[in-house]
GROMACS .gro file of C-alpha atoms in nm:
model
  363
    1MET     CA    1  -6.715  -1.097  -2.943
    2LYS     CA    2  -6.406  -1.145  -3.162
    3GLU     CA    3  -6.435  -0.996  -3.510
    4LYS     CA    4  -6.386  -1.247  -3.787
    5GLU     CA    5  -6.106  -1.193  -4.037
    6ILE     CA    6  -6.226  -1.393  -4.337
    7ILE     CA    7  -6.007  -1.342  -4.643
    8GLU     CA    8  -6.025  -1.497  -4.988
    9ILE     CA    9  -5.684  -1.594  -5.128
   10PRO     CA   10  -5.567  -1.780  -5.441
   11GLY     CA   11  -5.552  -2.158  -5.417
   12LEU     CA   12  -5.220  -2.282  -5.281
   13ALA     CA   13  -4.972  -2.489  -5.483
   14ASP     CA   14  -4.736  -2.745  -5.328
   15VAL     CA   15  -4.445  -2.858  -5.545
   16HIS     CA   16  -4.334  -3.137  -5.311
   17VAL     CA   17  -4.580  -3.405  -5.194
   18HIS     CA   18  -4.579  -3.783  -5.168
   19PHE     CA   19  -4.909  -3.955  -5.251
   20ARG     CA   20  -4.761  -4.309  -5.251
   21GLU     CA   21  -4.972  -4.446  -5.537
   22PRO     CA   22  -4.899  -4.662  -5.729
   23GLY     CA   23  -4.706  -4.902  -5.509
   24PHE     CA   24  -4.761  -4.795  -5.148
   25SER     CA   25  -5.131  -4.719  -5.122
   26TYR     CA   26  -5.144  -4.843  -4.761
   27LYS     CA   27  -4.971  -4.513  -4.674
   28GLU     CA   28  -5.170  -4.273  -4.897
   29THR     CA   29  -5.366  -4.277  -5.221
   30ILE     CA   30  -5.420  -4.017  -5.489
   31ARG     CA   31  -5.776  -3.980  -5.359
   32SER     CA   32  -5.685  -3.940  -4.990
   33GLY     CA   33  -5.386  -3.719  -5.069
   34THR     CA   34  -5.584  -3.481  -5.286
   35GLU     CA   35  -5.869  -3.471  -5.032
   36ALA     CA   36  -5.610  -3.369  -4.771
   37ALA     CA   37  -5.463  -3.110  -5.007
   38ARG     CA   38  -5.804  -2.958  -5.077
   39ALA     CA   39  -5.880  -2.947  -4.704
   40GLY     CA   40  -5.552  -2.758  -4.659
   41GLY     CA   41  -5.632  -2.496  -4.925
   42PHE     CA   42  -5.424  -2.647  -5.207
   43THR     CA   43  -5.559  -2.659  -5.560
   44ALA     CA   44  -5.244  -2.792  -5.731
   45VAL     CA   45  -4.970  -3.029  -5.615
   46CYS     CA   46  -4.663  -3.193  -5.769
   47THR     CA   47  -4.609  -3.555  -5.666
   48MET     CA   48  -4.267  -3.705  -5.604
   49PRO     CA   49  -4.159  -4.020  -5.791
   50ASN     CA   50  -4.060  -4.264  -5.516
   51LEU     CA   51  -4.330  -4.503  -5.632
   52LYS     CA   52  -4.356  -4.860  -5.762
   53PRO     CA   53  -4.315  -4.862  -6.052
   54ALA     CA   54  -4.108  -4.545  -6.050
   55PRO     CA   55  -4.220  -4.302  -6.323
   56ASP     CA   56  -3.897  -4.347  -6.519
   57SER     CA   57  -4.058  -4.421  -6.857
   58PRO     CA   58  -4.373  -4.309  -7.040
   59GLU     CA   59  -4.526  -4.652  -6.974
   60ASN     CA   60  -4.467  -4.638  -6.599
   61LEU     CA   61  -4.574  -4.276  -6.577
   62ARG     CA   62  -4.897  -4.362  -6.757
   63LYS     CA   63  -5.002  -4.588  -6.466
   64GLN     CA   64  -4.985  -4.294  -6.229
   65LEU     CA   65  -5.155  -4.055  -6.471
   66GLU     CA   66  -5.449  -4.295  -6.509
   67ILE     CA   67  -5.504  -4.301  -6.130
   68ILE     CA   68  -5.478  -3.922  -6.117
   69GLU     CA   69  -5.736  -3.891  -6.395
   70GLU     CA   70  -5.972  -4.125  -6.210
   71ASP     CA   71  -5.932  -4.020  -5.845
   72ALA     CA   72  -5.779  -3.674  -5.799
   73VAL     CA   73  -6.008  -3.399  -5.665
   74ILE     CA   74  -5.755  -3.120  -5.737
   75ARG     CA   75  -5.486  -3.076  -6.002
   76VAL     CA   76  -5.195  -3.320  -5.971
   77ILE     CA   77  -4.877  -3.289  -6.177
   78PRO     CA   78  -4.626  -3.572  -6.126
   79TYR     CA   79  -4.249  -3.564  -6.138
   80ALA     CA   80  -4.055  -3.816  -6.342
   81THR     CA   81  -3.730  -3.957  -6.210
   82ILE     CA   82  -3.384  -3.826  -6.294
   83THR     CA   83  -3.244  -4.179  -6.319
   84ARG     CA   84  -3.392  -4.521  -6.382
   85GLN     CA   85  -3.559  -4.659  -6.067
   86ARG     CA   86  -3.409  -4.360  -5.879
   87LEU     CA   87  -3.086  -4.557  -5.842
   88GLY     CA   88  -2.861  -4.272  -5.949
   89HIS     CA   89  -2.696  -4.447  -6.245
   90GLU     CA   90  -2.886  -4.451  -6.577
   91PRO     CA   91  -3.057  -4.145  -6.727
   92VAL     CA   92  -3.420  -4.160  -6.838
   93ASP     CA   93  -3.566  -4.032  -7.166
   94TYR     CA   94  -3.612  -3.669  -7.060
   95GLU     CA   95  -3.754  -3.552  -7.391
   96ALA     CA   96  -4.024  -3.820  -7.397
   97LEU     CA   97  -4.132  -3.755  -7.038
   98ALA     CA   98  -4.107  -3.375  -7.026
   99PRO     CA   99  -4.453  -3.286  -7.168
  100TYR     CA  100  -4.631  -3.476  -6.890
  101VAL     CA  101  -4.436  -3.379  -6.576
  102ALA     CA  102  -4.361  -3.089  -6.341
  103GLY     CA  103  -3.991  -3.170  -6.361
  104PHE     CA  104  -3.742  -3.444  -6.281
  105SER     CA  105  -3.640  -3.561  -5.933
  106ASP     CA  106  -3.494  -3.862  -5.754
  107ASP     CA  107  -3.633  -3.726  -5.427
  108GLY     CA  108  -3.541  -3.939  -5.130
  109SER     CA  109  -3.203  -4.002  -5.292
  110GLY     CA  110  -2.931  -3.760  -5.388
  111VAL     CA  111  -2.754  -3.837  -5.718
  112GLN     CA  112  -2.412  -3.925  -5.583
  113ASP     CA  113  -2.206  -3.945  -5.903
  114GLU     CA  114  -2.109  -3.604  -6.040
  115ASP     CA  115  -2.081  -3.730  -6.397
  116VAL     CA  116  -2.431  -3.878  -6.380
  117MET     CA  117  -2.572  -3.549  -6.250
  118ARG     CA  118  -2.388  -3.349  -6.514
  119ALA     CA  119  -2.527  -3.573  -6.788
  120ALA     CA  120  -2.877  -3.544  -6.639
  121MET     CA  121  -2.859  -3.166  -6.634
  122LYS     CA  122  -2.738  -3.160  -6.993
  123GLY     CA  123  -3.029  -3.385  -7.091
  124ILE     CA  124  -3.293  -3.189  -6.897
  125ALA     CA  125  -3.178  -2.837  -6.990
  126PRO     CA  126  -3.313  -2.844  -7.351
  127THR     CA  127  -3.659  -2.947  -7.225
  128GLY     CA  128  -3.689  -2.630  -7.015
  129LYS     CA  129  -3.805  -2.842  -6.720
  130ILE     CA  130  -3.673  -2.816  -6.366
  131LEU     CA  131  -3.440  -3.066  -6.204
  132ALA     CA  132  -3.559  -3.081  -5.841
  133ALA     CA  133  -3.267  -3.212  -5.639
  134HIS     CA  134  -3.273  -3.396  -5.310
  135CYS     CA  135  -2.927  -3.294  -5.186
  136GLU     CA  136  -2.756  -3.545  -4.961
  137VAL     CA  137  -2.404  -3.689  -4.959
  138ASN     CA  138  -2.448  -4.051  -4.853
  139SER     CA  139  -2.091  -4.092  -4.728
  140LEU     CA  140  -2.151  -3.815  -4.471
  141LEU     CA  141  -2.468  -3.965  -4.320
  142ARG     CA  142  -2.287  -4.216  -4.095
  143GLY     CA  143  -2.609  -4.382  -3.981
  144GLY     CA  144  -2.763  -4.059  -3.856
  145TYR     CA  145  -3.136  -4.002  -3.829
  146ILE     CA  146  -3.181  -3.665  -3.650
  147HIS     CA  147  -2.979  -3.342  -3.661
  148ASP     CA  148  -2.623  -3.371  -3.534
  149GLY     CA  149  -2.675  -3.119  -3.257
  150GLU     CA  150  -2.727  -3.075  -2.886
  151TYR     CA  151  -3.036  -3.296  -2.861
  152ALA     CA  152  -2.862  -3.585  -3.037
  153ARG     CA  153  -2.559  -3.561  -2.808
  154ARG     CA  154  -2.767  -3.529  -2.492
  155HIS     CA  155  -2.990  -3.826  -2.573
  156GLY     CA  156  -2.738  -4.058  -2.738
  157HIS     CA  157  -2.875  -4.039  -3.093
  158ARG     CA  158  -2.673  -4.060  -3.414
  159GLY     CA  159  -2.674  -3.727  -3.593
  160ILE     CA  160  -2.698  -3.617  -3.957
  161CYS     CA  161  -2.441  -3.344  -4.013
  162SER     CA  162  -2.535  -3.024  -4.198
  163GLU     CA  163  -2.253  -3.078  -4.446
  164SER     CA  164  -2.433  -3.382  -4.589
  165GLU     CA  165  -2.689  -3.135  -4.730
  166TRP     CA  166  -2.493  -2.825  -4.823
  167ARG     CA  167  -2.197  -3.006  -4.979
  168GLU     CA  168  -2.419  -3.154  -5.250
  169ILE     CA  169  -2.603  -2.824  -5.297
  170GLU     CA  170  -2.264  -2.665  -5.361
  171ARG     CA  171  -2.186  -2.926  -5.628
  172ASN     CA  172  -2.527  -2.902  -5.794
  173ILE     CA  173  -2.511  -2.524  -5.817
  174ARG     CA  174  -2.173  -2.554  -5.987
  175LEU     CA  175  -2.317  -2.803  -6.237
  176ALA     CA  176  -2.621  -2.581  -6.302
  177ALA     CA  177  -2.385  -2.294  -6.383
  178GLU     CA  178  -2.196  -2.522  -6.621
  179THR     CA  179  -2.497  -2.672  -6.800
  180GLY     CA  180  -2.764  -2.399  -6.781
  181CYS     CA  181  -3.013  -2.647  -6.635
  182ARG     CA  182  -3.289  -2.502  -6.416
  183LEU     CA  183  -3.210  -2.631  -6.066
  184HIS     CA  184  -3.461  -2.640  -5.781
  185ILE     CA  185  -3.327  -2.751  -5.444
  186CYS     CA  186  -3.573  -2.944  -5.231
  187HIS     CA  187  -3.645  -2.897  -4.860
  188ILE     CA  188  -3.339  -2.696  -4.750
  189SER     CA  189  -3.272  -2.703  -4.376
  190THR     CA  190  -2.931  -2.551  -4.301
  191ALA     CA  191  -2.784  -2.202  -4.271
  192GLU     CA  192  -2.505  -2.295  -4.513
  193SER     CA  193  -2.762  -2.402  -4.774
  194VAL     CA  194  -2.932  -2.063  -4.752
  195ALA     CA  195  -2.598  -1.883  -4.797
  196LEU     CA  196  -2.502  -2.091  -5.102
  197ILE     CA  197  -2.836  -2.037  -5.272
  198ARG     CA  198  -2.834  -1.666  -5.193
  199GLU     CA  199  -2.494  -1.635  -5.360
  200ALA     CA  200  -2.610  -1.837  -5.663
  201ARG     CA  201  -2.920  -1.623  -5.710
  202ARG     CA  202  -2.718  -1.303  -5.681
  203ALA     CA  203  -2.492  -1.439  -5.954
  204GLY     CA  204  -2.797  -1.481  -6.178
  205LEU     CA  205  -2.786  -1.861  -6.190
  206PRO     CA  206  -3.107  -2.057  -6.269
  207VAL     CA  207  -3.150  -2.176  -5.910
  208SER     CA  208  -3.457  -2.182  -5.684
  209CYS     CA  209  -3.532  -2.360  -5.359
  210GLU     CA  210  -3.797  -2.451  -5.105
  211THR     CA  211  -3.817  -2.514  -4.734
  212GLY     CA  212  -4.093  -2.671  -4.526
  213PRO     CA  213  -4.316  -2.517  -4.258
  214HIS     CA  214  -4.172  -2.743  -3.986
  215TYR     CA  215  -3.818  -2.613  -4.045
  216LEU     CA  216  -3.949  -2.260  -3.983
  217THR     CA  217  -4.142  -2.348  -3.666
  218PHE     CA  218  -3.920  -2.595  -3.484
  219CYS     CA  219  -3.554  -2.651  -3.398
  220ASP     CA  220  -3.383  -2.952  -3.247
  221GLU     CA  221  -3.448  -2.815  -2.898
  222ASP     CA  222  -3.815  -2.899  -2.961
  223LEU     CA  223  -3.757  -3.267  -3.045
  224ARG     CA  224  -3.930  -3.544  -2.854
  225GLU     CA  225  -3.875  -3.917  -2.854
  226GLU     CA  226  -4.155  -3.968  -3.106
  227GLY     CA  227  -4.163  -4.060  -3.474
  228ARG     CA  228  -4.371  -3.752  -3.556
  229PHE     CA  229  -4.052  -3.546  -3.519
  230LYS     CA  230  -3.852  -3.756  -3.767
  231MET     CA  231  -3.810  -3.648  -4.126
  232ASN     CA  232  -3.533  -3.607  -4.383
  233PRO     CA  233  -3.369  -3.360  -4.376
  234PRO     CA  234  -3.411  -3.335  -4.000
  235ILE     CA  235  -3.528  -3.041  -3.793
  236ARG     CA  236  -3.202  -2.861  -3.725
  237SER     CA  237  -3.060  -2.601  -3.485
  238ARG     CA  238  -3.201  -2.268  -3.373
  239ARG     CA  239  -2.929  -2.099  -3.582
  240ASP     CA  240  -3.045  -2.290  -3.891
  241ARG     CA  241  -3.408  -2.199  -3.832
  242GLU     CA  242  -3.318  -1.831  -3.797
  243ALA     CA  243  -3.118  -1.846  -4.123
  244LEU     CA  244  -3.413  -2.007  -4.303
  245ILE     CA  245  -3.647  -1.734  -4.180
  246GLU     CA  246  -3.394  -1.472  -4.295
  247GLY     CA  247  -3.390  -1.646  -4.635
  248ILE     CA  248  -3.769  -1.622  -4.648
  249VAL     CA  249  -3.763  -1.253  -4.560
  250ASP     CA  250  -3.493  -1.153  -4.813
  251GLY     CA  251  -3.635  -1.362  -5.099
  252THR     CA  252  -3.362  -1.626  -5.120
  253ILE     CA  253  -3.624  -1.892  -5.044
  254GLU     CA  254  -3.912  -1.840  -5.288
  255ILE     CA  255  -4.128  -2.143  -5.208
  256ILE     CA  256  -4.266  -2.310  -4.897
  257ALA     CA  257  -4.355  -2.673  -4.973
  258THR     CA  258  -4.478  -2.933  -4.728
  259ASP     CA  259  -4.283  -3.247  -4.827
  260HIS     CA  260  -4.605  -3.421  -4.721
  261ALA     CA  261  -4.479  -3.776  -4.656
  262PRO     CA  262  -4.739  -4.009  -4.503
  263HIS     CA  263  -4.657  -4.345  -4.345
  264SER     CA  264  -4.866  -4.600  -4.159
  265ALA     CA  265  -4.921  -4.559  -3.785
  266GLU     CA  266  -4.700  -4.863  -3.720
  267GLU     CA  267  -4.413  -4.721  -3.927
  268LYS     CA  268  -4.423  -4.399  -3.725
  269SER     CA  269  -4.460  -4.563  -3.382
  270ARG     CA  270  -4.097  -4.674  -3.336
  271GLY     CA  271  -3.946  -4.360  -3.184
  272LEU     CA  272  -3.681  -4.131  -3.329
  273GLU     CA  273  -3.431  -4.402  -3.413
  274LYS     CA  274  -3.647  -4.658  -3.588
  275SER     CA  275  -3.952  -4.477  -3.726
  276ALA     CA  276  -3.980  -4.414  -4.099
  277MET     CA  277  -3.864  -4.072  -4.221
  278GLY     CA  278  -4.143  -3.831  -4.306
  279VAL     CA  279  -4.436  -3.633  -4.167
  280VAL     CA  280  -4.762  -3.504  -4.312
  281GLY     CA  281  -4.820  -3.136  -4.371
  282LEU     CA  282  -5.090  -3.047  -4.623
  283GLU     CA  283  -5.366  -2.986  -4.369
  284THR     CA  284  -5.156  -2.772  -4.134
  285ALA     CA  285  -4.925  -2.583  -4.372
  286LEU     CA  286  -5.123  -2.262  -4.426
  287ALA     CA  287  -5.205  -2.218  -4.058
  288ALA     CA  288  -4.853  -2.314  -3.953
  289VAL     CA  289  -4.691  -2.054  -4.178
  290TYR     CA  290  -4.946  -1.789  -4.082
  291THR     CA  291  -4.896  -1.857  -3.709
  292THR     CA  292  -4.516  -1.877  -3.732
  293LEU     CA  293  -4.441  -1.592  -3.971
  294VAL     CA  294  -4.742  -1.368  -4.046
  295LYS     CA  295  -4.913  -1.334  -3.710
  296PRO     CA  296  -4.588  -1.223  -3.535
  297GLY     CA  297  -4.525  -0.970  -3.812
  298ILE     CA  298  -4.217  -1.137  -3.965
  299ILE     CA  299  -4.369  -1.133  -4.313
  300PRO     CA  300  -4.692  -0.981  -4.449
  301LEU     CA  301  -4.985  -1.194  -4.563
  302GLU     CA  302  -4.914  -1.113  -4.929
  303LYS     CA  303  -4.562  -1.257  -4.893
  304MET     CA  304  -4.709  -1.581  -4.756
  305ILE     CA  305  -4.941  -1.600  -5.058
  306ASP     CA  306  -4.640  -1.549  -5.286
  307LEU     CA  307  -4.449  -1.830  -5.112
  308MET     CA  308  -4.736  -2.078  -5.113
  309SER     CA  309  -4.930  -1.993  -5.431
  310ARG     CA  310  -4.786  -1.745  -5.679
  311ASN     CA  311  -4.416  -1.837  -5.672
  312PRO     CA  312  -4.457  -2.213  -5.708
  313ARG     CA  313  -4.695  -2.163  -5.998
  314ARG     CA  314  -4.461  -1.917  -6.169
  315ILE     CA  315  -4.139  -2.113  -6.117
  316PHE     CA  316  -4.287  -2.449  -6.217
  317GLY     CA  317  -4.508  -2.316  -6.496
  318ILE     CA  318  -4.836  -2.425  -6.336
  319GLU     CA  319  -5.080  -2.232  -6.552
  320GLY     CA  320  -5.453  -2.175  -6.532
  321ASP     CA  321  -5.700  -2.051  -6.273
  322PRO     CA  322  -5.562  -2.119  -5.922
  323GLY     CA  323  -5.908  -2.129  -5.768
  324ARG     CA  324  -6.000  -1.959  -5.441
  325VAL     CA  325  -5.968  -2.038  -5.072
  326LYS     CA  326  -6.163  -1.872  -4.794
  327VAL     CA  327  -5.976  -1.853  -4.464
  328ASP     CA  328  -6.067  -1.713  -4.124
  329PHE     CA  329  -5.734  -1.594  -3.990
  330SER     CA  330  -5.894  -1.478  -3.665
  331ASP     CA  331  -5.996  -1.833  -3.578
  332SER     CA  332  -5.759  -2.084  -3.418
  333PHE     CA  333  -5.776  -2.459  -3.378
  334ILE     CA  334  -5.586  -2.731  -3.197
  335VAL     CA  335  -5.416  -2.969  -3.440
  336ASP     CA  336  -5.582  -3.310  -3.408
  337PRO     CA  337  -5.448  -3.567  -3.658
  338ALA     CA  338  -5.760  -3.782  -3.605
  339THR     CA  339  -5.949  -3.524  -3.813
  340PHE     CA  340  -5.706  -3.536  -4.109
  341LYS     CA  341  -5.825  -3.646  -4.451
  342SER     CA  342  -5.476  -3.784  -4.511
  343MET     CA  343  -5.413  -4.147  -4.422
  344GLY     CA  344  -5.093  -4.029  -4.254
  345LYS     CA  345  -5.131  -3.883  -3.904
  346ALA     CA  346  -4.773  -3.808  -3.793
  347THR     CA  347  -4.713  -3.435  -3.749
  348PRO     CA  348  -4.492  -3.234  -3.513
  349TYR     CA  349  -4.779  -2.984  -3.490
  350GLU     CA  350  -5.004  -3.227  -3.302
  351GLY     CA  351  -5.165  -3.053  -3.005
  352MET     CA  352  -5.052  -2.705  -3.108
  353GLU     CA  353  -5.284  -2.406  -3.148
  354LEU     CA  354  -5.264  -2.265  -3.500
  355TYR     CA  355  -5.443  -1.966  -3.653
  356GLY     CA  356  -5.608  -1.977  -3.995
  357ARG     CA  357  -5.913  -2.197  -4.029
  358ILE     CA  358  -5.992  -2.288  -4.390
  359LEU     CA  359  -6.360  -2.245  -4.463
  360SER     CA  360  -6.371  -2.355  -4.827
  361THR     CA  361  -6.147  -2.447  -5.121
  362GLU     CA  362  -6.271  -2.408  -5.478
  363PRO     CA  363  -6.022  -2.553  -5.732
   0.00000   0.00000   0.00000
């Protein structure tokens, strides 16, 4: 009989989730999102601001905070926007919002205007908060919706080039050096992004970054004609995946975050071209990272705990008791989205065997 390998670890922290409330509660609510997070071993999460109303003022943020106070079953720290309504033009009142938020982000939209981003960084820097940047040059997207690689060419899909990500990372690092603002780069997916961030960190700049479990497990050779493989940024090439893993190993990438992005079943049923961007990840993240990186001996278990618990708490200033999670790493399961607590069910891990069954989470 197989010997159990039950280990107690600190509660995980995810600095990049979408809980869709207020404004889009048919996709996810604070209650369902935090239930999913707790099921996945997370005791703290930071929620992105693509909401309605967007948390771009104390009044609008208060609406979200009231729902969190009423419905959350774990700790939830929201982001405020960088610009009003996330439109990339007008700055918000950073000083007024800073005490209540994890940082500032227009996630889902890159700030296109360099002067606007410079002004934002100058405004955020004195607060000590992080600017968490979605890095994407809109003029380079050209209608793409999956990685501009072999799969796209072979199947007649429009591709998103890697430069659309790394070109804006390059600009934002330069502006962080100029302004002293703490810059966190969201969901990196390309080899060039890893190289730029590695260079910035070696130069002592205030730059951190995250990648998602799916970018470490899959490459575009694994794509299928299903919406559960569509997210932004897209799953990229084998070379990119290898560079991301190298960035994990050498410490360039300090955080693994899910970018948990639930949509309705209908919105994810339209294939690669027409499905909404985004997949869920809270309930598979720990097992996915363990199966992809720890079990094969690429990183030790302690490094995984750093990436998914200690580093996000340290970098984002998430203080207090992290709680405890009991996990049986000897036990595997087949990913079945029907069992998810999340209202979103679209995951590229569907049907895969993953190791690391969570037995309990105590926030």
